[in-house]
């Protein structure tokens, strides 16, 4: 097991445990000042690293295509992760073991869930390859809120969506907040970016998808009716940002405009909630 | 129109517009330091006032049983609210008109949406009276997150829920963050508190409600099946906090345990999302 000479591996955890008590130790730089956007000036827009927070999300990262190169955490979390780390078979993976105060000083806040993992970004996935294998995809246009993005991935994972395709104007799904809100499912649900727009919609059609545009606007059919009609088909569920919704371009390209039947006097649901209802209805009638 | 002599009413808005340029003006105290919990030591736990933020939520407050006693906002928001204020017929209502910098200094942050309304809390509603008129109610146990609470109210309003009944351990639905996330629907969807627990569940049963406990645990029936079975009945949808879920007490009292069919390898949905799916399914098969 490769260990720096001053930090022997601890027994009982299948990673290289390295005790650190100096918050300024440069080995912790990937976890430093996480609230600060420009924490890694060498990585444009802080987009170079993917950070997993908490035991559950770290476990999901270890099961994903995102390969962590370092962990930072407390002894307690190391214990909770012991089985996962053993199964991951990554004896080379450093676990920088710190106490809670050092951890808070490094990352910049106390609510850090006691363990973090850092991974570099793998190559983006080929959207055509994703679509070839998918029966239900979520297509996002202008979803620029990290929390909504994270929620959409969590809902997609729970409710049978095979892949997510990004159109223009979406936030970064690998931003720390999105990873956290998704409960780590952005690391597991495959996603790709449409090469152009509305070219991505054409690509969906070429792969045989029926395009359903979620919109409370005129000319829409109720969700249950739309999903029943497409039960045998491959389905792409298109959602836009809260407020503006989908662009006219996307709506024109869709096979149907689909609405969630809403109470009088109310306007819309949160975009992730609307997506969840569509995913649920797809599972109910289409699988 | 009653105006202080130093602040004549502006024409064109049916409220008493009072220009203020001193952030320390005591008339603004109800809007001061909103991020600080103990901003009003005379109001225990800051629970004395209900604050509406933004044009849409202020409009909903003016249409609700929560009667604002003061507004604070910019000239721009006053213009956007002109029609609402005229319709509200509240010429006595002070609109403290300030510029954006004064507003930020008073409330303590810039993202204040340009207009706030403050209301004192009206008497709590009688739960028995609420249940007598309701066909579908949401029953919350241990939902202690303001954001989840707000989302549940937004979903309840959009998806046909008549009332919300609070069991023990829930956060305050009138806390500012809950009001905001609900898009003001906590002010419009009637809610009450169970007098005791599980007495509140007995009360539901006495009013003829079928009690459906949302839980991914064993012995549960799929959501669509449960709602179809209860289509003709009054239905109470019970949800617990994310993580612990409903107590055994609540689950034992329920007529059925209900699950959302989930993908393998996923654990649960956000509590507000799970509630939305139940509300949706209730509307789909039960109305």
PDB file of C-alpha atoms in Angstrom, chain A residues 56 60 147 154-161 177 183 185 223-224 242 260-273 276-278 280-281 283-284, chain B residues 56 60 147 154-161 177 183 185 223-224 242 260-273 276-278 280-281 283-284:
ATOM      1  CA  UNK A  56     -24.357   8.454   1.201  1.00  0.00           C
ATOM      2  CA  UNK A  60     -22.630   6.804  -4.650  1.00  0.00           C
ATOM      3  CA  UNK A 147     -31.246  22.968  -6.538  1.00  0.00           C
ATOM      4  CA  UNK A 154     -33.009  12.616  -7.679  1.00  0.00           C
ATOM      5  CA  UNK A 155     -36.511  12.249  -9.116  1.00  0.00           C
ATOM      6  CA  UNK A 156     -35.175  10.790 -12.356  1.00  0.00           C
ATOM      7  CA  UNK A 157     -33.225   8.148 -10.448  1.00  0.00           C
ATOM      8  CA  UNK A 158     -36.185   7.203  -8.292  1.00  0.00           C
ATOM      9  CA  UNK A 159     -38.770   7.238 -11.027  1.00  0.00           C
ATOM     10  CA  UNK A 160     -37.290   5.263 -13.880  1.00  0.00           C
ATOM     11  CA  UNK A 161     -35.680   7.858 -16.135  1.00  0.00           C
ATOM     12  CA  UNK A 177     -25.031  22.023  -4.467  1.00  0.00           C
ATOM     13  CA  UNK A 183     -28.368  12.819  -3.149  1.00  0.00           C
ATOM     14  CA  UNK A 185     -27.754  10.775  -8.326  1.00  0.00           C
ATOM     15  CA  UNK A 223     -50.524  14.352 -18.356  1.00  0.00           C
ATOM     16  CA  UNK A 224     -52.258  10.980 -17.913  1.00  0.00           C
ATOM     17  CA  UNK A 242     -39.658  27.846 -13.759  1.00  0.00           C
ATOM     18  CA  UNK A 260     -50.550  18.796 -15.112  1.00  0.00           C
ATOM     19  CA  UNK A 261     -54.162  19.393 -14.131  1.00  0.00           C
ATOM     20  CA  UNK A 262     -53.954  22.213 -11.579  1.00  0.00           C
ATOM     21  CA  UNK A 263     -56.350  23.798  -9.129  1.00  0.00           C
ATOM     22  CA  UNK A 264     -57.939  27.074 -10.142  1.00  0.00           C
ATOM     23  CA  UNK A 265     -56.032  30.154  -8.959  1.00  0.00           C
ATOM     24  CA  UNK A 266     -52.671  28.434  -8.905  1.00  0.00           C
ATOM     25  CA  UNK A 267     -50.084  28.950 -11.584  1.00  0.00           C
ATOM     26  CA  UNK A 268     -47.442  26.308 -11.678  1.00  0.00           C
ATOM     27  CA  UNK A 269     -45.495  23.760  -9.727  1.00  0.00           C
ATOM     28  CA  UNK A 270     -41.804  23.757  -9.097  1.00  0.00           C
ATOM     29  CA  UNK A 271     -40.039  22.436 -12.197  1.00  0.00           C
ATOM     30  CA  UNK A 272     -38.583  19.419 -10.379  1.00  0.00           C
ATOM     31  CA  UNK A 273     -42.014  18.575  -8.975  1.00  0.00           C
ATOM     32  CA  UNK A 276     -41.489  14.096 -10.974  1.00  0.00           C
ATOM     33  CA  UNK A 277     -45.174  13.913 -11.821  1.00  0.00           C
ATOM     34  CA  UNK A 278     -44.357  13.259 -15.474  1.00  0.00           C
ATOM     35  CA  UNK A 280     -44.240   8.960 -12.199  1.00  0.00           C
ATOM     36  CA  UNK A 281     -46.991   8.901 -14.787  1.00  0.00           C
ATOM     37  CA  UNK A 283     -43.754   4.590 -14.960  1.00  0.00           C
ATOM     38  CA  UNK A 284     -47.406   4.066 -14.100  1.00  0.00           C
TER      39      UNK A 284
ATOM     40  CA  UNK B  56     -46.876  37.603  -5.960  1.00  0.00           C
ATOM     41  CA  UNK B  60     -51.691  36.426  -2.040  1.00  0.00           C
ATOM     42  CA  UNK B 147     -38.477  24.522   2.738  1.00  0.00           C
ATOM     43  CA  UNK B 154     -47.447  24.943  -2.851  1.00  0.00           C
ATOM     44  CA  UNK B 155     -48.164  21.416  -4.054  1.00  0.00           C
ATOM     45  CA  UNK B 156     -51.321  21.192  -1.937  1.00  0.00           C
ATOM     46  CA  UNK B 157     -52.638  24.403  -3.470  1.00  0.00           C
ATOM     47  CA  UNK B 158     -51.902  23.301  -7.002  1.00  0.00           C
ATOM     48  CA  UNK B 159     -53.105  19.755  -6.650  1.00  0.00           C
ATOM     49  CA  UNK B 160     -56.488  19.990  -4.989  1.00  0.00           C
ATOM     50  CA  UNK B 161     -55.775  19.522  -1.288  1.00  0.00           C
ATOM     51  CA  UNK B 177     -38.787  30.924   4.355  1.00  0.00           C
ATOM     52  CA  UNK B 183     -45.262  31.040  -3.113  1.00  0.00           C
ATOM     53  CA  UNK B 185     -49.899  29.378  -0.452  1.00  0.00           C
ATOM     54  CA  UNK B 223     -50.026   4.615  -4.770  1.00  0.00           C
ATOM     55  CA  UNK B 224     -52.368   4.214  -7.758  1.00  0.00           C
ATOM     56  CA  UNK B 242     -37.547  12.720   5.253  1.00  0.00           C
ATOM     57  CA  UNK B 260     -44.548   5.201  -4.597  1.00  0.00           C
ATOM     58  CA  UNK B 261     -43.115   2.587  -6.954  1.00  0.00           C
ATOM     59  CA  UNK B 262     -39.421   3.412  -7.035  1.00  0.00           C
ATOM     60  CA  UNK B 263     -36.468   2.318  -9.144  1.00  0.00           C
ATOM     61  CA  UNK B 264     -34.155  -0.291  -7.706  1.00  0.00           C
ATOM     62  CA  UNK B 265     -31.193   1.146  -5.811  1.00  0.00           C
ATOM     63  CA  UNK B 266     -32.937   4.365  -4.864  1.00  0.00           C
ATOM     64  CA  UNK B 267     -34.267   4.991  -1.406  1.00  0.00           C
ATOM     65  CA  UNK B 268     -36.792   7.742  -1.227  1.00  0.00           C
ATOM     66  CA  UNK B 269     -38.026  10.944  -2.727  1.00  0.00           C
ATOM     67  CA  UNK B 270     -38.085  14.323  -1.094  1.00  0.00           C
ATOM     68  CA  UNK B 271     -41.103  14.479   1.246  1.00  0.00           C
ATOM     69  CA  UNK B 272     -42.729  17.338  -0.687  1.00  0.00           C
ATOM     70  CA  UNK B 273     -42.263  15.450  -3.945  1.00  0.00           C
ATOM     71  CA  UNK B 276     -47.132  15.916  -4.647  1.00  0.00           C
ATOM     72  CA  UNK B 277     -47.336  12.477  -6.259  1.00  0.00           C
ATOM     73  CA  UNK B 278     -50.003  11.433  -3.757  1.00  0.00           C
ATOM     74  CA  UNK B 280     -51.724  14.242  -8.050  1.00  0.00           C
ATOM     75  CA  UNK B 281     -52.919  10.660  -7.918  1.00  0.00           C
ATOM     76  CA  UNK B 283     -56.915  14.267  -8.232  1.00  0.00           C
ATOM     77  CA  UNK B 284     -56.468  11.840 -11.095  1.00  0.00           C
TER      78      UNK B 284
END
